[in-house]
Amino acid sequence: MHVDEGQAVTEGQRRRVAPLRRLLDQIGVQNVSLLIALALLVALVGSQDANFFLAANLRSIGTAITITGLLAVVQTIVIICGALDISVGSIAGLGSVICAMAFEATSDNPVLGVGAALGVGLLCGLANGAIIVVGRVNPVIATLATLAAFKGVAQLVSDGRARGYTGADDVFVFLARGSVFGVTTLIWVLAVVALGVHVMLKTTDIGRNIYAIGGNDTAARLAGININKYLMAVYALTGVVAAVAGILITARTGSGQPVSGSEGLELEAITAAALGGCAFKGGKGTIAGTLLAVLLLGVLSNGMTLLGVNPFWQNLAKGGLLVAAVVIQQSRSGERRIGLPT
């Protein structure tokens, strides 16, 4: 049978392109964009300051992104559900204070300090879930209110100042500066939490139901999924992981930080989730994409510090990235945009 030369060339090109397309599908277009942006940023900062590539600086970046990474991972679950949690930074601050104060009040018992923080985080998460589910309050409004409320509680119990001292305790020192197989403990904590959430989302019925709720809550309800129960569980998990972030803040600073250690963390977590491909309408997002975005933000912050850029520009850059991520999402979704028609 005669095969046209043009057809043979096309078939050969198709065979070569197919593996590349499968690879891109596995990685995700959004993640490829983040990898390119990260590579360009690393090249730019590295060309301006060779200290960027020093092992100590790379470890510093890894340590710095841990707390934001934890909050961004659980923020990803919330956004996939079609909701939002603006209170994660305040829960982390409250958890930090409670951890240090409980540690001090129990004759320097780190287990009780950590347990108290986790318990408070769970209660905060359940409170958020109850306001949203039982009170039928919009998640943005509900968690905006608890952002202020939890911050107020942290300031009240601590008199608005750092409390306790954990800098001499072996457990907290190990959390802050220890390492396992040459990798700092902080990064291991982030890796374990991120891997656990990734496995849950991708391989379990719970994860598939979370995507279903965010994708189409009406269809999910008709399929027999108890949406209220899932929302309560997701916010409870978010509170617990935010408390873990607070415990790490206490370990790093050596004391409970009601506000200073957690200020602005909610914006960073939401920005990372949005940059990582989470759709604010729900039903879309990956842990891998979020972690890449967290790393991108960490490199950006570190690079600006190395280059002597005014710290205030860092907040401007993060806000600009959030706006850009949302605009790109809106353009890709094809939905009607808010505002005057053009």
Short mmCIF file of C-alpha atoms in Angstrom, two decimals:
data_model
loop_
_atom_site.label_atom_id
_atom_site.label_comp_id
_atom_site.label_asym_id
_atom_site.label_seq_id
_atom_site.Cartn_x
_atom_site.Cartn_y
_atom_site.Cartn_z
CA MET A 1 0.00 0.00 0.00
CA HIS A 2 1.35 3.38 -0.98
CA VAL A 3 1.80 5.86 1.84
CA ASP A 4 2.07 9.51 0.94
CA GLU A 5 5.36 11.06 2.08
CA GLY A 6 3.53 13.95 3.81
CA GLN A 7 1.38 11.50 5.74
CA ALA A 8 4.48 9.56 6.83
CA VAL A 9 6.11 12.76 8.10
CA THR A 10 2.95 13.75 9.97
CA GLU A 11 2.67 10.29 11.54
CA GLY A 12 6.33 10.45 12.60
CA GLN A 13 5.84 13.88 14.16
CA ARG A 14 2.75 12.62 15.98
CA ARG A 15 4.71 9.72 17.47
CA ARG A 16 7.43 12.10 18.68
CA VAL A 17 4.97 14.58 20.14
CA ALA A 18 2.82 12.00 21.96
CA PRO A 19 5.34 11.24 24.79
CA LEU A 20 5.93 14.98 25.30
CA ARG A 21 2.20 15.60 25.48
CA ARG A 22 1.77 12.80 28.02
CA LEU A 23 4.59 14.27 30.11
CA LEU A 24 2.98 17.71 30.00
CA ASP A 25 -0.35 16.20 31.00
CA GLN A 26 1.30 14.53 34.00
CA ILE A 27 3.11 17.70 35.09
CA GLY A 28 0.27 20.07 34.21
CA VAL A 29 0.42 23.16 32.04
CA GLN A 30 0.13 25.40 35.11
CA ASN A 31 3.09 23.66 36.75
CA VAL A 32 5.20 23.96 33.60
CA SER A 33 4.56 27.71 33.63
CA LEU A 34 5.61 27.88 37.28
CA LEU A 35 8.77 25.86 36.59
CA ILE A 36 9.73 28.22 33.76
CA ALA A 37 9.04 31.28 35.93
CA LEU A 38 11.04 29.74 38.79
CA ALA A 39 13.98 28.94 36.50
CA LEU A 40 14.01 32.47 35.10
CA LEU A 41 13.83 33.99 38.59
CA VAL A 42 16.65 31.77 39.86
CA ALA A 43 18.80 32.70 36.85
CA LEU A 44 18.08 36.41 37.34
CA VAL A 45 18.84 36.49 41.05
CA GLY A 46 21.84 34.17 40.71
CA SER A 47 23.35 36.36 38.00
CA GLN A 48 23.09 39.40 40.26
CA ASP A 49 24.32 37.78 43.48
CA ALA A 50 26.38 34.58 43.52
CA ASN A 51 25.58 34.11 47.22
CA PHE A 52 22.13 32.94 46.16
CA PHE A 53 23.52 29.50 45.26
CA LEU A 54 25.32 28.97 48.56
CA ALA A 55 24.08 25.94 50.47
CA ALA A 56 23.33 28.07 53.54
CA ASN A 57 21.11 30.39 51.52
CA LEU A 58 19.27 27.50 49.84
CA ARG A 59 18.62 25.98 53.28
CA SER A 60 17.39 29.37 54.43
CA ILE A 61 14.86 29.47 51.58
CA GLY A 62 13.65 25.97 52.44
CA THR A 63 13.24 26.87 56.10
CA ALA A 64 11.52 30.18 55.34
CA ILE A 65 8.83 28.68 53.12
CA THR A 66 7.83 25.92 55.55
CA ILE A 67 5.18 27.80 57.51
CA THR A 68 3.66 29.43 54.43
CA GLY A 69 3.78 26.04 52.71
CA LEU A 70 1.80 24.33 55.47
CA LEU A 71 -0.93 26.97 55.34
CA ALA A 72 -0.97 26.96 51.53
CA VAL A 73 -1.40 23.17 51.44
CA VAL A 74 -4.54 23.24 53.58
CA GLN A 75 -5.75 26.41 51.85
CA THR A 76 -5.62 24.36 48.66
CA ILE A 77 -8.09 21.83 50.10
CA VAL A 78 -10.45 24.60 51.19
CA ILE A 79 -10.35 26.29 47.78
CA ILE A 80 -10.90 22.99 45.96
CA CYS A 81 -14.07 22.70 48.06
CA GLY A 82 -15.17 26.05 46.64
CA ALA A 83 -14.59 27.91 49.92
CA LEU A 84 -11.83 30.06 51.47
CA ASP A 85 -10.16 30.43 54.87
CA ILE A 86 -8.77 33.88 55.59
CA SER A 87 -8.21 33.10 59.28
CA VAL A 88 -5.28 30.66 58.97
CA GLY A 89 -2.69 33.25 59.95
CA SER A 90 -4.57 34.18 63.11
CA ILE A 91 -5.00 30.50 64.04
CA ALA A 92 -1.25 30.04 63.62
CA GLY A 93 -0.61 33.05 65.88
CA LEU A 94 -3.05 31.79 68.52
CA GLY A 95 -1.55 28.30 68.31
CA SER A 96 1.92 29.76 68.80
CA VAL A 97 0.88 31.62 71.95
CA ILE A 98 -1.05 28.70 73.44
CA CYS A 99 1.84 26.33 72.73
CA ALA A 100 4.37 28.52 74.56
CA MET A 101 2.06 29.37 77.47
CA ALA A 102 1.02 25.74 77.99
CA PHE A 103 4.68 24.70 77.82
CA GLU A 104 5.54 27.25 80.52
CA ALA A 105 2.52 26.43 82.69
CA THR A 106 3.24 22.68 82.72
CA SER A 107 6.83 22.95 83.93
CA ASP A 108 8.32 23.01 80.45
CA ASN A 109 6.49 19.96 79.07
CA PRO A 110 6.74 20.16 75.25
CA VAL A 111 4.19 17.38 74.66
CA LEU A 112 1.48 19.22 76.56
CA GLY A 113 2.44 22.48 74.85
CA VAL A 114 2.12 20.92 71.40
CA GLY A 115 -1.08 19.11 72.36
CA ALA A 116 -2.69 22.31 73.66
CA ALA A 117 -1.88 24.14 70.44
CA LEU A 118 -3.31 21.34 68.30
CA GLY A 119 -6.46 21.27 70.42
CA VAL A 120 -6.97 25.01 70.04
CA GLY A 121 -6.38 24.75 66.30
CA LEU A 122 -9.02 22.03 66.06
CA LEU A 123 -11.52 24.14 68.00
CA CYS A 124 -10.82 27.16 65.76
CA GLY A 125 -11.35 25.06 62.65
CA LEU A 126 -14.59 23.61 64.00
CA ALA A 127 -15.76 27.12 64.89
CA ASN A 128 -15.16 28.25 61.31
CA GLY A 129 -16.99 25.24 59.97
CA ALA A 130 -19.95 25.73 62.33
CA ILE A 131 -20.34 29.41 61.39
CA ILE A 132 -20.37 28.47 57.71
CA VAL A 133 -22.49 25.31 57.90
CA VAL A 134 -24.87 26.02 60.77
CA GLY A 135 -24.97 29.79 60.45
CA ARG A 136 -25.00 29.61 56.64
CA VAL A 137 -22.50 32.46 56.42
CA ASN A 138 -20.39 32.99 53.30
CA PRO A 139 -16.92 31.44 53.95
CA VAL A 140 -15.11 34.68 53.07
CA ILE A 141 -17.20 36.74 55.51
CA ALA A 142 -17.07 34.05 58.19
CA THR A 143 -13.31 33.63 58.16
CA LEU A 144 -12.73 37.37 57.78
CA ALA A 145 -14.62 37.75 61.06
CA THR A 146 -12.68 34.96 62.76
CA LEU A 147 -9.42 36.39 61.42
CA ALA A 148 -10.03 39.36 63.72
CA ALA A 149 -11.56 37.26 66.51
CA PHE A 150 -8.74 34.71 66.78
CA LYS A 151 -6.14 37.47 66.58
CA GLY A 152 -7.97 39.26 69.40
CA VAL A 153 -7.99 36.13 71.55
CA ALA A 154 -4.25 35.66 70.98
CA GLN A 155 -3.60 39.25 72.04
CA LEU A 156 -5.87 38.98 75.09
CA VAL A 157 -4.30 35.81 76.51
CA SER A 158 -0.77 37.06 75.86
CA ASP A 159 -1.31 40.75 76.72
CA GLY A 160 -0.22 41.48 73.18
CA ARG A 161 3.39 40.41 73.66
CA ALA A 162 5.60 37.36 73.16
CA ARG A 163 5.03 34.78 75.89
CA GLY A 164 6.99 31.85 77.26
CA TYR A 165 10.46 30.65 76.32
CA THR A 166 11.09 27.40 74.47
CA GLY A 167 14.59 28.12 73.17
CA ALA A 168 16.30 25.74 75.61
CA ASP A 169 13.99 22.75 75.16
CA ASP A 170 15.40 19.86 73.11
CA VAL A 171 12.12 19.14 71.29
CA PHE A 172 11.60 22.72 70.13
CA VAL A 173 15.30 23.10 69.26
CA PHE A 174 15.05 19.96 67.12
CA LEU A 175 11.92 21.29 65.39
CA ALA A 176 13.59 24.63 64.68
CA ARG A 177 17.16 23.67 63.85
CA GLY A 178 17.39 19.88 63.77
CA SER A 179 17.82 17.75 60.67
CA VAL A 180 17.14 14.22 59.45
CA PHE A 181 19.36 12.79 56.68
CA GLY A 182 20.77 16.28 56.16
CA VAL A 183 17.34 17.86 55.59
CA THR A 184 16.01 20.27 58.21
CA THR A 185 13.14 19.11 60.40
CA LEU A 186 10.95 22.00 59.28
CA ILE A 187 11.10 20.83 55.66
CA TRP A 188 10.32 17.25 56.74
CA VAL A 189 7.19 18.47 58.53
CA LEU A 190 6.02 20.27 55.39
CA ALA A 191 6.86 17.24 53.21
CA VAL A 192 4.91 14.81 55.41
CA VAL A 193 1.82 17.04 55.56
CA ALA A 194 1.94 17.81 51.82
CA LEU A 195 2.40 14.15 50.87
CA GLY A 196 -0.43 13.07 53.14
CA VAL A 197 -2.82 15.65 51.67
CA HIS A 198 -1.73 14.82 48.11
CA VAL A 199 -2.38 11.10 48.64
CA MET A 200 -5.77 11.85 50.19
CA LEU A 201 -6.85 14.10 47.32
CA LYS A 202 -5.62 11.87 44.51
CA THR A 203 -6.16 8.31 45.70
CA THR A 204 -9.11 8.23 48.12
CA ASP A 205 -12.86 8.61 47.89
CA ILE A 206 -12.57 11.52 50.32
CA GLY A 207 -10.38 13.41 47.87
CA ARG A 208 -12.63 12.65 44.92
CA ASN A 209 -15.63 13.85 46.91
CA ILE A 210 -13.84 17.09 47.81
CA TYR A 211 -13.20 17.77 44.11
CA ALA A 212 -16.83 16.88 43.36
CA ILE A 213 -18.15 19.34 45.97
CA GLY A 214 -16.08 22.17 44.52
CA GLY A 215 -16.85 21.24 40.93
CA ASN A 216 -20.63 21.05 41.30
CA ASP A 217 -22.12 21.06 44.78
CA THR A 218 -25.63 20.33 43.51
CA ALA A 219 -24.51 17.21 41.65
CA ALA A 220 -22.43 16.18 44.67
CA ARG A 221 -25.44 16.49 46.96
CA LEU A 222 -27.61 14.46 44.57
CA ALA A 223 -24.87 11.81 44.52
CA GLY A 224 -25.29 11.40 48.26
CA ILE A 225 -22.24 13.35 49.45
CA ASN A 226 -22.81 15.04 52.83
CA ILE A 227 -21.40 18.46 51.94
CA ASN A 228 -21.84 19.92 55.43
CA LYS A 229 -19.88 17.07 57.00
CA TYR A 230 -17.07 17.51 54.49
CA LEU A 231 -16.90 21.27 55.06
CA MET A 232 -16.69 20.77 58.82
CA ALA A 233 -13.93 18.19 58.39
CA VAL A 234 -11.96 20.35 55.93
CA TYR A 235 -12.05 23.39 58.21
CA ALA A 236 -11.14 21.24 61.22
CA LEU A 237 -8.11 19.88 59.34
CA THR A 238 -7.17 23.41 58.29
CA GLY A 239 -7.27 24.55 61.92
CA VAL A 240 -5.05 21.68 63.06
CA VAL A 241 -2.42 22.27 60.34
CA ALA A 242 -2.51 26.02 61.03
CA ALA A 243 -1.77 25.17 64.68
CA VAL A 244 1.17 23.04 63.51
CA ALA A 245 2.44 26.15 61.71
CA GLY A 246 2.02 28.06 64.98
CA ILE A 247 4.04 25.42 66.84
CA LEU A 248 6.84 25.83 64.30
CA ILE A 249 6.69 29.62 64.74
CA THR A 250 7.17 29.09 68.48
CA ALA A 251 10.07 26.72 67.85
CA ARG A 252 11.79 29.12 65.43
CA THR A 253 11.39 32.24 67.58
CA GLY A 254 11.71 30.59 71.00
CA SER A 255 8.45 32.10 72.27
CA GLY A 256 4.74 32.44 71.52
CA GLN A 257 4.06 35.13 68.93
CA PRO A 258 0.46 36.45 69.02
CA VAL A 259 0.73 38.52 65.84
CA SER A 260 4.26 39.35 64.63
CA GLY A 261 5.12 35.79 63.61
CA SER A 262 1.89 35.21 61.69
CA GLU A 263 0.95 38.58 60.20
CA GLY A 264 0.16 38.32 56.49
CA LEU A 265 0.46 34.53 56.30
CA GLU A 266 -3.13 34.21 55.04
CA LEU A 267 -2.35 36.41 52.02
CA GLU A 268 0.76 34.38 51.22
CA ALA A 269 -1.15 31.10 51.51
CA ILE A 270 -3.97 32.29 49.24
CA THR A 271 -1.49 33.74 46.73
CA ALA A 272 0.45 30.45 46.59
CA ALA A 273 -2.73 28.42 46.08
CA ALA A 274 -3.94 30.75 43.32
CA LEU A 275 -0.56 30.77 41.56
CA GLY A 276 -0.46 26.98 41.87
CA GLY A 277 -3.61 26.63 39.78
CA CYS A 278 -6.42 26.53 42.33
CA ALA A 279 -9.65 27.92 40.88
CA PHE A 280 -11.53 30.08 43.37
CA LYS A 281 -14.82 28.72 42.07
CA GLY A 282 -13.65 25.30 43.32
CA GLY A 283 -13.05 21.84 41.91
CA LYS A 284 -9.52 22.49 40.66
CA GLY A 285 -6.09 22.52 42.26
CA THR A 286 -3.07 20.35 43.11
CA ILE A 287 -0.64 20.17 46.00
CA ALA A 288 2.32 20.00 43.58
CA GLY A 289 1.27 23.26 41.93
CA THR A 290 0.80 24.96 45.30
CA LEU A 291 4.24 23.86 46.54
CA LEU A 292 5.88 25.13 43.35
CA ALA A 293 4.16 28.47 43.88
CA VAL A 294 5.32 28.54 47.52
CA LEU A 295 8.89 27.93 46.34
CA LEU A 296 8.54 30.67 43.71
CA LEU A 297 7.37 33.15 46.36
CA GLY A 298 10.20 32.06 48.67
CA VAL A 299 12.84 32.57 45.98
CA LEU A 300 11.31 35.95 45.09
CA SER A 301 11.40 37.10 48.72
CA ASN A 302 14.93 35.80 49.26
CA GLY A 303 16.16 37.31 46.01
CA MET A 304 14.74 40.73 46.80
CA THR A 305 16.39 40.60 50.23
CA LEU A 306 19.76 39.63 48.75
CA LEU A 307 19.53 42.42 46.19
CA GLY A 308 18.71 44.98 48.87
CA VAL A 309 15.21 45.73 47.63
CA ASN A 310 12.99 47.65 50.04
CA PRO A 311 10.93 45.06 52.02
CA PHE A 312 7.74 47.00 51.28
CA TRP A 313 8.14 46.06 47.62
CA GLN A 314 7.81 42.40 48.59
CA ASN A 315 4.20 42.91 49.69
CA LEU A 316 3.51 44.83 46.49
CA ALA A 317 5.01 42.00 44.43
CA LYS A 318 2.96 39.32 46.22
CA GLY A 319 -0.23 41.33 45.81
CA GLY A 320 0.54 41.82 42.13
CA LEU A 321 1.13 38.09 41.66
CA LEU A 322 -2.25 37.31 43.28
CA VAL A 323 -4.04 39.75 40.96
CA ALA A 324 -2.21 38.31 37.94
CA ALA A 325 -3.11 34.74 38.92
CA VAL A 326 -6.80 35.59 39.30
CA VAL A 327 -6.88 37.51 35.99
CA ILE A 328 -5.29 34.56 34.17
CA GLN A 329 -7.77 32.15 35.77
CA GLN A 330 -10.69 34.35 34.76
CA SER A 331 -9.43 34.55 31.17
CA ARG A 332 -8.98 30.79 30.90
CA SER A 333 -12.37 29.96 32.41
CA GLY A 334 -14.30 31.91 29.80
CA GLU A 335 -16.75 33.14 32.43
CA ARG A 336 -18.38 36.54 32.23
CA ARG A 337 -16.12 39.08 33.88
CA ILE A 338 -17.22 41.56 36.48
CA GLY A 339 -17.26 45.16 35.33
CA LEU A 340 -18.30 47.15 32.33
CA PRO A 341 -18.38 45.39 28.95
CA THR A 342 -15.54 46.26 26.60
#
